[in-house]
Amino acid sequence: MYDFVTGPLVWISFLTFFFGLIARAVWYVKGLNWQMDRVAYRPHMRHGIKGAARSIFFWLFPYGTRSWRQNPVFTFLVFIFHIGLLVTPVFLLGHNIMLKTSWGFSLPTLSETAADVLTFAVIVSALFLVLRRIALTEVRIITNAYDYLLVAIAVAPFVTGLLARYQVADYQFWLIVHILTGELLLIAIPLTKLSHFVLFFMTRAQLGMDYGIKRGGMKGKGLAW
Amino acid sequence: MPDGKLCNKKTVDTLEQLHALLADKSGKQYYEEMNHLEVDDKALWATLQKTFKSRLKTWLGICSHCGLCADSCFYYLANDRDPTQVPSYKIQQTLGELIRRKGKVDNAFMQMCMDTAYSKCTCCTRCGVYCPFGIDTGIMFSYLRGLLFSQGFVPWEMKIGTGMHRIYRAQMDVTSEDWVETCEWMAEEYEEDWPGLKIPVDVENADIMYTVNAREPKHYPEDLAEAAILFHLAGENWMVPSEGWEETSLAMFAGDWAACKMQVESVYAAMERLKPKRMVVTECGHAYRATVIEGPYWAGIKTGQPPAPSIHYVEWVAEALRTGKLKIDPSKKIKEPVTYQDSCNYIRNAGLGDVAREIMSYIAEDFREMTPCREHNFCCGGGGGLNGIGRYRQQRNVGLKIKRDQILATGAKLVVSPCHNCWDAIRDMEEIYKIGIRWSFLKPLLLSMVEVPEHMKPIEQ
């Protein structure tokens, strides 16, 4: 079992992840249509790129946009959640040791404490984000089971990772569950709404181009996101 | 019963059809017929498959249901934070459901979609600015309106509006003859006060081709005279086209994309015919957006630009003040507190926020911004065609509360509103809520404070 989840399944999930995301991005761009979207992408590419860059840039920073600033607690939770989600698995010591063993190189690594803090941050912020979904009527009304499922898929590797790390029970069992949930997450990213991993950049770029080319970007200083 | 006599999937292309619709007071028969209108789900699904692509598909698909769009929507705020007014909810219940059911929907569903698309969204596109993914629900509702129009589910006034555009190339029954006569009439009417005043028609190679909103020749001809006087004072080499003079597009609000194309092509044809250096559009928000911002795409112009460079009236005013073509008498500047209504259609959707402020710096001593303002401003409450739809009057009036409170918070009693829709909404707001405000286009204000060179003054008898 261990050999399977750490062998072929790893390959399947990483390949699905990478090629799935590339396919998502390519399909997105291929499906754009200057006349239907009413944005002259090609003739004004320079303004478009500027608009796209601005549209992504401001949103990548906590409190970088008016919307982020108006929702300070949510913004805090969202950024903590996403930073933890992205940073922890990539720079975790354990993961990098495996990387070194198999591929002969590794990335800079987090200290154990930092990794623990980030992991707890992911779990706690996810918990608050879920509570927010339940507590606020304007969020509750648009929330469905799928939204909760996605949170569960995203957080599961972190919970199981902690259980394995602290060897709460059977280490081998939790390790395998951890790897499986991690692989599930990798596969789910391109195949579900979690595709916003890449589509966030695509939709932000598209609206940025819209504003940069058509909605005033060629006249004014660009939209104050 | 499938298609009704008045309410059907056919477009209004003849006077007979138009008059029959107009004769139906308040659309009573029209809406009754709508209750029996069948949905052509095959055609609907075929259209969806052809036009529901990347941008819209991704917007609907990746919405994380975070609810940040809620507070961005003036309807949500005006309706005491009613969760059914959350933009994400509104679009998922309508367009989202339409996709999920692959177009297999019934009459009641389509009417619900129509009521939502017209009375719960003015397509102001503010939500798109507040969504982390840049999901622009206003654009999606505009798309939905197009689908609804193709199936005959469109408010009565909008159906009439599209018919007007198709028949008259204007949102009202103003023919080219009516228009040219109005121009002549206004020039004659004001010639005595303004020696040499002319409204030149169809002059080739002019510096400016001026185009209007059909309401001006129809109901407010003095607006045209004021424009003429200001161009005259500024020494502009300007003219109006006898055809292709109308900028507005109720067809855009209705989602009648073919009529949108016909309308803007009439203006572009005037540009091609008369070769003006540039076009100036009157003080109307959606007219500018329709003809200058969206129009080139309907007409299939790949650069996304109209045939001649085109500017909004506020851009011309700012330029005239900046270059000294128009000079303001400092003693006549507006002394009282005054605020400015940012029209979604040319501020958020065309980036003219700075220009508006520049004008205010020349004409007002105590200019007060609304909060929020510029690209973040709220819709007046009457956008997207809503001012003109009787069926949704109550919903419109509730929506006006946000703008009302914004204006009141500035302490200003005068609102400068260079947009016909905003102007109407603010007028109605005063009528309904009686908050003691006045509102004005720029033209009459400028005329009251502009310096008139001696040689342009009337000769005393």
XYZ file of C-alpha atoms in Angstrom:
686
model
C 0.000 0.000 0.000
C 2.704 2.429 1.024
C 4.656 1.696 -2.126
C 1.604 2.311 -4.253
C 0.615 5.631 -2.694
C 4.195 6.861 -2.719
C 4.886 5.501 -6.168
C 2.434 5.447 -9.074
C -0.180 7.504 -7.228
C 2.281 10.314 -6.671
C 2.992 10.372 -10.370
C -0.670 10.270 -11.281
C -1.569 13.062 -8.916
C 1.319 15.353 -9.826
C 0.780 14.819 -13.539
C -2.947 15.477 -13.144
C -2.130 18.570 -11.130
C 0.368 20.072 -13.562
C -1.212 19.091 -16.846
C -4.691 19.743 -15.511
C -3.779 23.279 -14.561
C -2.018 23.897 -17.852
C -5.080 22.601 -19.690
C -7.339 24.855 -17.610
C -5.259 27.894 -18.463
C -5.016 27.011 -22.152
C -8.756 26.304 -22.439
C -9.507 29.567 -20.719
C -7.435 31.601 -23.122
C -8.667 29.647 -26.130
C -12.266 30.319 -25.125
C -11.791 34.064 -24.968
C -13.344 35.928 -27.838
C -12.664 39.592 -28.505
C -16.093 40.249 -29.933
C -18.148 38.303 -27.424
C -16.140 39.514 -24.448
C -16.087 42.926 -26.073
C -12.404 43.451 -25.354
C -9.939 44.086 -28.197
C -7.211 41.966 -26.613
C -4.720 41.817 -29.479
C -4.658 45.360 -30.911
C -4.071 46.860 -27.461
C -1.959 44.162 -25.874
C 0.333 46.618 -24.081
C -2.560 48.326 -22.289
C -4.084 44.927 -21.716
C -0.983 43.523 -20.052
C -0.679 46.602 -17.889
C -4.315 46.302 -16.852
C -3.924 42.582 -16.191
C -0.788 43.105 -14.099
C -2.452 45.804 -12.010
C -5.557 43.686 -11.573
C -3.517 40.746 -10.259
C -0.947 42.720 -8.308
C -3.264 44.672 -6.023
C -5.320 41.608 -5.202
C -2.274 39.536 -4.276
C -1.619 41.674 -1.245
C -3.720 41.632 1.880
C -5.524 44.971 2.138
C -4.236 45.901 -1.334
C -7.724 46.584 -2.636
C -10.765 48.383 -1.395
C -12.647 45.105 -1.135
C -9.912 43.520 1.011
C -9.790 46.608 3.208
C -13.539 46.637 3.717
C -13.432 43.075 5.021
C -10.390 43.075 7.298
C -11.106 39.883 9.239
C -12.048 37.857 6.186
C -8.984 39.147 4.355
C -6.753 38.139 7.246
C -8.229 34.643 7.327
C -8.079 34.174 3.566
C -4.449 35.195 3.324
C -3.360 33.128 6.302
C -5.232 30.157 4.881
C -3.741 30.469 1.400
C -0.212 31.236 2.542
C -0.293 28.174 4.754
C -1.758 26.044 1.989
C 0.942 27.005 -0.467
C 4.032 27.453 1.667
C 3.794 24.520 4.056
C 3.808 21.602 1.621
C 6.434 23.134 -0.662
C 8.964 24.017 2.009
C 8.290 21.305 4.563
C 11.483 19.574 5.665
C 9.996 16.081 5.323
C 8.803 16.737 1.776
C 12.160 18.152 0.761
C 14.044 15.188 2.148
C 11.949 12.994 -0.135
C 12.607 15.363 -2.999
C 16.337 15.189 -2.355
C 16.275 11.398 -2.148
C 14.380 10.944 -5.379
C 15.508 13.866 -7.523
C 18.737 14.945 -5.914
C 17.752 18.493 -5.065
C 15.721 20.273 -2.445
C 14.238 23.673 -1.702
C 14.880 25.828 1.336
C 13.001 24.365 4.269
C 10.893 25.626 7.121
C 11.791 25.032 10.710
C 9.592 22.526 12.485
C 8.010 25.258 14.568
C 7.253 27.391 11.517
C 5.724 24.396 9.772
C 3.601 23.631 12.825
C 2.426 27.213 13.126
C 1.504 27.355 9.451
C -0.311 24.041 9.608
C -2.326 25.085 12.629
C -2.986 28.420 10.924
C -4.462 26.625 7.920
C -6.720 24.510 10.096
C -7.826 27.320 12.383
C -8.419 29.826 9.579
C -10.389 27.182 7.657
C -12.472 26.615 10.738
C -13.256 30.308 11.021
C -14.002 30.519 7.296
C -16.479 27.683 7.725
C -18.037 29.367 10.755
C -18.322 32.545 8.728
C -20.213 30.628 6.051
C -22.686 29.488 8.666
C -22.937 32.726 10.609
C -23.388 35.335 7.883
C -26.715 35.150 6.074
C -25.296 36.654 2.880
C -22.687 33.878 2.741
C -24.915 31.093 4.023
C -27.458 31.624 1.259
C -24.882 31.018 -1.470
C -23.048 28.197 0.301
C -23.707 24.601 -0.683
C -22.339 21.189 0.297
C -19.739 21.381 -2.457
C -18.171 24.414 -0.755
C -17.741 22.480 2.481
C -16.402 19.463 0.637
C -13.726 21.586 -1.005
C -12.646 23.029 2.332
C -12.441 19.488 3.665
C -10.338 18.337 0.711
C -8.012 21.314 1.101
C -7.554 20.936 4.843
C -7.444 17.144 5.104
C -3.715 16.787 4.279
C -2.911 19.271 7.023
C -4.966 17.519 9.664
C -3.618 14.115 8.715
C -0.107 15.530 8.469
C -0.323 16.743 12.044
C -1.738 13.438 13.242
C 1.122 11.621 11.601
C 3.751 14.041 12.832
C 2.648 13.856 16.436
C 2.105 10.115 16.076
C -1.229 10.442 17.806
C -2.065 6.894 16.865
C -0.732 4.505 14.285
C 1.967 6.514 12.463
C 2.008 4.318 9.381
C -1.767 4.545 9.041
C -1.906 8.330 9.323
C 1.065 8.719 7.051
C -0.693 6.790 4.313
C -3.915 8.728 4.876
C -1.882 11.928 4.766
C -0.299 11.007 1.455
C -3.646 9.935 0.043
C -5.386 13.152 1.066
C -2.490 15.160 -0.342
C -2.826 13.317 -3.614
C -6.562 13.846 -3.561
C -5.981 17.568 -3.153
C -3.520 17.655 -6.044
C -5.995 15.854 -8.279
C -8.919 17.966 -7.081
C -7.211 21.268 -7.803
C -7.504 21.192 -11.596
C -10.761 19.255 -11.599
C -12.859 21.329 -9.207
C -13.452 24.913 -8.222
C -10.022 24.717 -6.628
C -8.853 25.347 -10.188
C -8.872 28.952 -9.048
C -5.271 27.986 -8.242
C -4.627 29.111 -11.811
C -7.976 30.534 -12.899
C -7.739 33.279 -10.283
C -4.896 34.672 -12.354
C -6.773 34.163 -15.598
C -10.031 35.830 -14.556
C -8.214 38.644 -12.810
C -6.078 39.189 -15.890
C -9.122 39.142 -18.123
C -11.033 41.740 -16.116
C -7.830 43.742 -15.818
C -7.501 43.711 -19.596
C -11.121 44.718 -19.914
C -10.483 47.715 -17.680
C -7.052 48.357 -19.167
C -8.217 48.339 -22.776
C -11.855 49.214 -22.844
C -13.105 50.598 -19.584
C -10.870 53.629 -19.288
C -7.382 52.156 -18.957
C -6.274 53.823 -22.172
C -7.488 57.187 -20.905
C -7.100 57.363 -17.151
C -4.564 55.985 -14.731
C -6.320 52.659 -14.545
C -8.871 51.425 -12.087
C -8.155 52.009 -8.413
C -8.750 48.456 -7.259
C -50.659 29.302 -26.623
C -47.173 29.967 -27.969
C -46.353 33.475 -29.186
C -48.768 36.247 -28.294
C -49.808 39.096 -30.561
C -47.744 41.610 -28.618
C -45.508 39.450 -26.463
C -43.526 37.106 -28.669
C -40.071 36.189 -29.826
C -40.248 38.419 -32.892
C -38.378 41.679 -33.059
C -40.313 44.900 -33.626
C -39.433 46.085 -37.100
C -42.593 47.727 -38.397
C -44.644 50.742 -37.370
C -47.692 48.512 -37.155
C -46.052 46.309 -34.514
C -44.750 49.331 -32.663
C -48.110 51.103 -32.602
C -49.855 47.960 -31.384
C -47.417 47.767 -28.476
C -47.780 51.450 -27.687
C -51.569 51.167 -27.711
C -51.428 48.528 -24.974
C -51.588 50.769 -21.925
C -48.848 49.887 -19.387
C -48.325 46.613 -21.235
C -51.366 45.010 -19.654
C -52.090 42.679 -22.543
C -48.376 42.249 -23.210
C -47.661 40.882 -19.734
C -50.807 38.753 -19.816
C -49.606 37.185 -23.054
C -46.205 36.653 -21.483
C -47.796 34.211 -19.022
C -48.482 31.895 -21.956
C -45.269 32.384 -23.875
C -43.517 29.097 -24.553
C -39.821 28.679 -24.016
C -37.940 27.379 -27.053
C -35.486 25.412 -24.950
C -33.650 23.972 -27.947
C -32.896 27.418 -29.338
C -31.969 28.623 -25.877
C -29.531 25.781 -25.326
C -28.081 26.224 -28.811
C -27.410 29.894 -28.067
C -25.875 29.012 -24.726
C -23.573 26.455 -26.292
C -22.461 28.980 -28.872
C -21.987 31.989 -26.632
C -21.418 30.791 -23.073
C -17.629 30.583 -23.217
C -14.477 30.930 -21.116
C -15.111 34.179 -19.390
C -18.707 33.639 -18.322
C -18.265 29.915 -17.774
C -15.287 30.445 -15.499
C -16.973 33.256 -13.614
C -19.955 31.085 -12.831
C -17.839 27.999 -12.255
C -15.189 29.237 -9.842
C -17.286 31.582 -7.694
C -16.193 30.576 -4.195
C -19.397 31.845 -2.630
C -17.455 34.127 -0.319
C -20.141 36.804 -0.324
C -17.831 39.800 -0.768
C -20.098 40.945 -3.584
C -22.972 41.450 -1.130
C -21.882 44.818 0.217
C -20.885 46.031 -3.235
C -24.471 45.823 -4.460
C -26.673 48.839 -3.789
C -29.779 46.665 -4.077
C -28.546 44.440 -1.281
C -27.859 47.470 0.906
C -31.080 49.279 -0.009
C -33.167 46.192 0.752
C -31.944 45.912 4.338
C -29.281 43.377 3.445
C -31.742 40.904 2.030
C -29.586 37.844 1.249
C -31.608 37.128 -1.891
C -30.115 40.354 -3.241
C -26.524 39.079 -3.043
C -25.165 39.281 -6.621
C -23.726 35.770 -6.514
C -27.087 34.405 -5.360
C -29.008 36.307 -8.011
C -26.854 35.065 -10.873
C -26.611 31.478 -9.631
C -30.398 31.279 -9.306
C -30.922 32.550 -12.831
C -28.113 32.073 -15.333
C -26.476 29.385 -13.193
C -29.691 27.380 -13.045
C -30.309 27.882 -16.762
C -26.939 26.273 -17.461
C -27.484 23.455 -14.975
C -30.833 22.638 -16.607
C -29.304 22.892 -20.085
C -31.893 25.450 -21.098
C -34.820 23.198 -20.188
C -36.785 25.753 -18.206
C -40.377 26.872 -18.111
C -42.271 30.118 -18.425
C -42.286 30.839 -14.688
C -38.516 30.400 -14.540
C -37.994 32.781 -17.446
C -40.238 35.394 -15.846
C -38.292 35.035 -12.603
C -35.101 35.556 -14.611
C -36.569 38.641 -16.270
C -37.677 40.101 -12.949
C -34.238 39.443 -11.483
C -32.248 40.683 -14.461
C -34.214 43.920 -14.655
C -35.345 44.771 -11.149
C -32.478 43.410 -9.071
C -29.515 44.451 -11.214
C -28.836 47.634 -13.154
C -25.684 46.155 -14.720
C -23.669 48.843 -12.927
C -20.755 46.339 -12.714
C -19.701 47.506 -9.254
C -19.632 43.932 -7.916
C -16.885 43.013 -10.372
C -14.621 45.547 -8.694
C -15.167 43.922 -5.295
C -14.834 40.255 -6.235
C -11.412 38.698 -5.594
C -11.827 36.684 -8.808
C -13.055 39.679 -10.776
C -16.429 38.090 -11.390
C -18.526 40.783 -13.022
C -22.125 39.843 -12.333
C -23.357 42.961 -14.137
C -21.906 41.646 -17.376
C -23.479 38.260 -16.761
C -26.874 39.857 -16.197
C -26.468 41.811 -19.392
C -25.768 38.504 -21.160
C -28.811 36.973 -19.492
C -30.925 39.873 -20.720
C -29.843 38.968 -24.245
C -31.009 35.387 -23.741
C -34.307 36.581 -22.279
C -34.849 38.987 -25.149
C -34.332 36.234 -27.686
C -37.130 34.300 -25.997
C -39.493 37.262 -25.733
C -39.155 37.704 -21.974
C -38.400 41.394 -21.859
C -40.207 44.252 -20.122
C -42.781 45.987 -22.296
C -40.984 49.332 -22.413
C -37.741 47.648 -23.447
C -39.485 45.849 -26.287
C -40.852 49.200 -27.439
C -37.411 50.769 -27.075
C -35.791 48.179 -29.306
C -38.556 48.704 -31.847
C -37.838 52.434 -31.823
C -34.162 51.796 -32.514
C -34.962 49.339 -35.269
C -37.427 51.670 -36.973
C -36.162 55.175 -36.203
C -32.510 54.518 -35.284
C -33.393 56.419 -32.118
C -34.883 55.442 -28.791
C -37.914 57.622 -29.520
C -39.996 58.351 -32.565
C -37.804 61.171 -33.798
C -37.166 61.068 -37.522
C -34.235 62.686 -39.289
C -36.606 65.408 -40.474
C -37.799 66.050 -36.906
C -34.213 66.226 -35.753
C -33.016 68.637 -38.428
C -36.093 70.801 -37.899
C -35.397 70.939 -34.178
C -31.832 72.014 -34.895
C -33.074 74.769 -37.191
C -35.741 75.813 -34.734
C -33.305 76.074 -31.836
C -30.765 78.019 -33.880
C -33.466 80.494 -34.888
C -34.877 80.693 -31.377
C -31.554 81.666 -29.838
C -29.964 83.555 -32.705
C -31.118 86.893 -31.412
C -29.444 86.439 -28.063
C -26.357 84.912 -29.618
C -25.508 86.611 -32.875
C -23.994 84.208 -35.369
C -25.292 81.150 -33.553
C -25.729 78.227 -35.899
C -26.368 74.553 -35.655
C -24.555 73.335 -38.752
C -25.921 70.108 -40.202
C -23.927 67.604 -42.280
C -20.775 69.666 -42.709
C -17.842 67.556 -43.821
C -14.437 67.545 -42.143
C -15.597 69.499 -39.088
C -13.520 69.350 -35.918
C -16.468 68.024 -33.952
C -19.480 65.922 -34.797
C -21.938 66.372 -31.953
C -24.405 63.603 -31.190
C -27.214 63.435 -28.665
C -29.812 61.492 -26.739
C -33.162 61.463 -28.595
C -34.826 62.835 -25.474
C -33.102 66.116 -26.147
C -34.735 66.921 -29.498
C -37.963 65.270 -28.332
C -38.433 66.752 -24.850
C -35.575 69.106 -23.997
C -34.639 70.961 -27.184
C -33.108 73.760 -25.113
C -30.342 71.295 -24.217
C -29.370 71.272 -27.871
C -29.452 75.081 -27.922
C -27.218 75.200 -24.851
C -24.747 72.831 -26.477
C -24.774 75.028 -29.576
C -24.173 78.198 -27.554
C -21.255 76.635 -25.668
C -19.648 75.374 -28.893
C -20.248 78.822 -30.367
C -18.606 80.547 -27.391
C -15.695 78.134 -27.512
C -15.226 78.896 -31.189
C -15.531 75.269 -32.190
C -15.870 74.143 -35.772
C -18.703 71.738 -35.129
C -21.749 70.199 -36.722
C -24.434 67.579 -36.249
C -25.224 64.795 -38.697
C -28.731 64.663 -40.159
C -28.636 60.902 -39.736
C -26.727 58.958 -37.134
C -27.208 61.661 -34.496
C -28.581 59.383 -31.766
C -26.218 57.808 -29.280
C -28.451 55.974 -26.859
C -29.247 52.300 -26.864
C -32.279 50.946 -25.110
C -31.401 47.920 -27.206
C -28.329 47.466 -24.974
C -30.519 47.447 -21.882
C -32.924 45.065 -23.593
C -30.250 42.678 -24.833
C -31.287 43.095 -28.481
C -27.760 42.828 -29.854
C -28.824 43.040 -33.487
C -30.574 46.351 -32.822
C -27.517 47.560 -30.900
C -25.467 46.944 -34.034
C -27.976 48.743 -36.282
C -28.024 51.736 -33.972
C -24.282 52.267 -33.624
C -23.716 51.611 -37.309
C -25.947 54.580 -38.088
C -23.586 56.790 -36.085
C -20.472 55.196 -37.567
C -21.917 55.709 -41.049
C -22.245 59.420 -40.251
C -18.583 59.449 -39.212
C -17.567 57.758 -42.441
C -19.743 60.082 -44.488
C -18.798 63.372 -42.863
C -15.259 62.588 -41.697
C -15.218 64.698 -38.554
C -11.935 64.894 -36.625
C -13.768 63.603 -33.581
C -17.155 63.050 -32.068
C -18.524 64.552 -28.870
C -21.370 62.745 -27.123
C -23.913 64.644 -25.069
C -24.280 64.375 -21.278
C -25.520 60.819 -21.250
C -23.790 57.873 -19.653
C -25.200 54.814 -21.353
C -25.250 56.551 -24.741
C -21.519 57.050 -24.534
C -20.947 53.539 -23.317
C -23.137 52.072 -26.040
C -21.734 53.971 -28.979
C -18.139 54.599 -27.973
C -17.207 51.795 -25.578
C -19.307 48.760 -26.573
C -20.501 49.764 -30.020
C -17.352 48.983 -31.986
C -17.619 45.378 -30.822
C -21.221 45.057 -31.966
C -20.182 46.524 -35.292
C -17.280 44.069 -35.546
C -14.491 46.666 -35.500
C -11.445 44.732 -34.364
C -9.647 47.677 -32.763
C -12.592 48.223 -30.441
C -12.568 51.887 -31.430
C -15.246 53.880 -33.262
C -14.269 55.134 -36.749
C -13.513 58.615 -35.394
C -12.022 59.402 -31.972
C -14.947 59.949 -29.656
C -15.214 61.746 -26.356
C -17.877 62.332 -23.761
C -19.223 65.812 -23.155
C -17.387 66.025 -19.828
C -14.113 65.459 -21.660
C -14.891 68.273 -24.060
C -15.873 70.606 -21.196
C -12.715 69.817 -19.228
C -10.623 70.426 -22.329
C -12.431 73.690 -23.151
C -11.891 74.955 -19.605
C -8.285 73.756 -19.508
C -7.356 75.388 -22.798
C -9.310 78.552 -22.067
C -11.781 78.091 -24.909
C -14.389 78.561 -22.243
C -13.599 80.888 -19.352
C -15.505 80.902 -16.111
C -16.335 84.221 -14.472
C -14.868 83.665 -10.979
C -17.635 85.669 -9.372
C -20.209 83.333 -10.859
C -18.729 80.040 -9.696
C -21.036 77.848 -7.665
C -20.728 79.072 -4.087
C -22.997 76.637 -2.316
C -21.908 73.088 -1.506
C -22.232 70.976 -4.622
C -21.660 67.315 -5.334
C -21.139 65.256 -8.504
C -22.953 62.097 -9.541
C -20.469 59.672 -11.111
C -22.301 57.823 -13.847
C -21.341 54.138 -13.827
C -21.353 54.112 -17.591
C -18.626 56.645 -18.171
C -16.824 56.762 -14.833
C -16.451 53.093 -13.833
C -16.871 51.807 -17.363
C -14.820 54.397 -19.212
C -12.402 55.923 -16.700
C -13.509 59.566 -16.789
C -13.350 60.181 -13.034
C -10.439 62.624 -13.168
C -12.004 64.676 -15.924
C -15.154 65.171 -13.865
C -13.077 66.449 -10.914
C -11.171 68.784 -13.188
C -14.434 70.387 -14.304
C -15.621 70.794 -10.733
C -12.356 72.519 -9.827
C -13.182 75.222 -12.401
C -16.826 75.749 -11.599
C -17.368 75.080 -7.897
C -16.002 76.675 -4.751
C -17.275 74.062 -2.349
C -17.175 70.736 -4.164
C -18.036 67.781 -1.974
C -17.362 64.209 -2.962
C -19.874 61.498 -2.290
C -18.592 58.489 -0.383
C -17.695 56.283 -2.136
C -17.043 58.031 -5.424
C -15.342 57.706 -8.809
C -15.081 54.099 -9.980
C -16.406 52.909 -6.651
C -19.534 55.011 -6.793
C -22.957 53.451 -6.411
C -25.419 53.393 -9.270
C -27.957 56.239 -9.121
C -30.621 53.562 -8.817
C -32.091 54.111 -12.249
C -29.455 52.566 -14.483
C -29.772 49.651 -16.856
C -33.061 50.944 -18.233
C -34.785 50.686 -14.877
C -36.027 54.289 -14.838
C -38.256 53.496 -17.757
C -39.858 50.239 -16.633
C -43.248 50.625 -14.939
C -43.383 47.012 -13.747
C -40.395 47.594 -11.471
C -41.109 51.112 -10.258
C -41.381 50.047 -6.626
C -38.073 48.160 -6.679
C -36.413 51.136 -8.381
C -37.696 53.508 -5.729
C -36.298 51.361 -2.931
C -32.939 51.239 -4.705
C -32.788 55.035 -4.844
C -32.267 55.153 -1.074
C -28.551 54.490 -1.322
C -27.930 57.425 -3.628
C -30.269 59.566 -1.549
C -28.237 58.886 1.585
C -24.960 59.435 -0.253
C -26.135 62.840 -1.453
C -27.509 63.835 1.943
C -24.243 62.904 3.632
C -22.363 65.448 1.516
C -24.531 68.287 2.842
C -24.855 69.581 -0.731
C -28.236 70.603 -2.080
C -27.066 70.756 -5.670
C -26.084 67.651 -7.628
C -24.244 67.952 -10.920
C -25.365 65.031 -12.993
C -24.079 64.839 -16.565
C -26.047 61.685 -17.381
C -29.691 61.453 -18.429
C -30.386 58.331 -16.415
C -28.807 59.643 -13.226
C -30.516 62.988 -13.785
C -33.904 61.257 -13.995
C -33.231 59.059 -11.006
C -32.237 62.035 -8.882
C -35.288 63.978 -10.051
C -37.546 61.065 -9.098
C -35.696 60.670 -5.819
C -36.604 64.242 -4.898
C -40.184 63.641 -5.923
C -40.441 60.513 -3.772
C -38.283 61.292 -0.764
C -38.484 65.116 -0.759
C -34.985 65.801 0.519
C -34.777 69.332 -0.837
C -32.115 68.898 -3.499
C -31.659 70.304 -6.990
C -29.916 68.632 -9.872
C -28.461 69.838 -13.121
C -26.644 68.929 -16.281
C -23.424 70.815 -16.911
C -24.651 72.869 -19.841
C -27.052 75.221 -17.996
C -24.550 75.646 -15.168
C -21.745 76.510 -17.566
C -23.947 78.964 -19.436
C -24.735 80.756 -16.206
C -21.077 81.322 -15.374
C -19.143 81.455 -18.612
C -17.534 84.710 -19.701
C -19.001 86.012 -22.940
C -16.558 87.957 -25.123
C -17.846 91.426 -26.070
C -18.120 90.659 -29.767
C -20.383 87.721 -29.045
C -22.864 89.667 -27.009
C -26.093 90.746 -28.687
C -26.044 94.261 -30.129
C -28.190 96.543 -27.983
C -31.002 98.034 -30.001
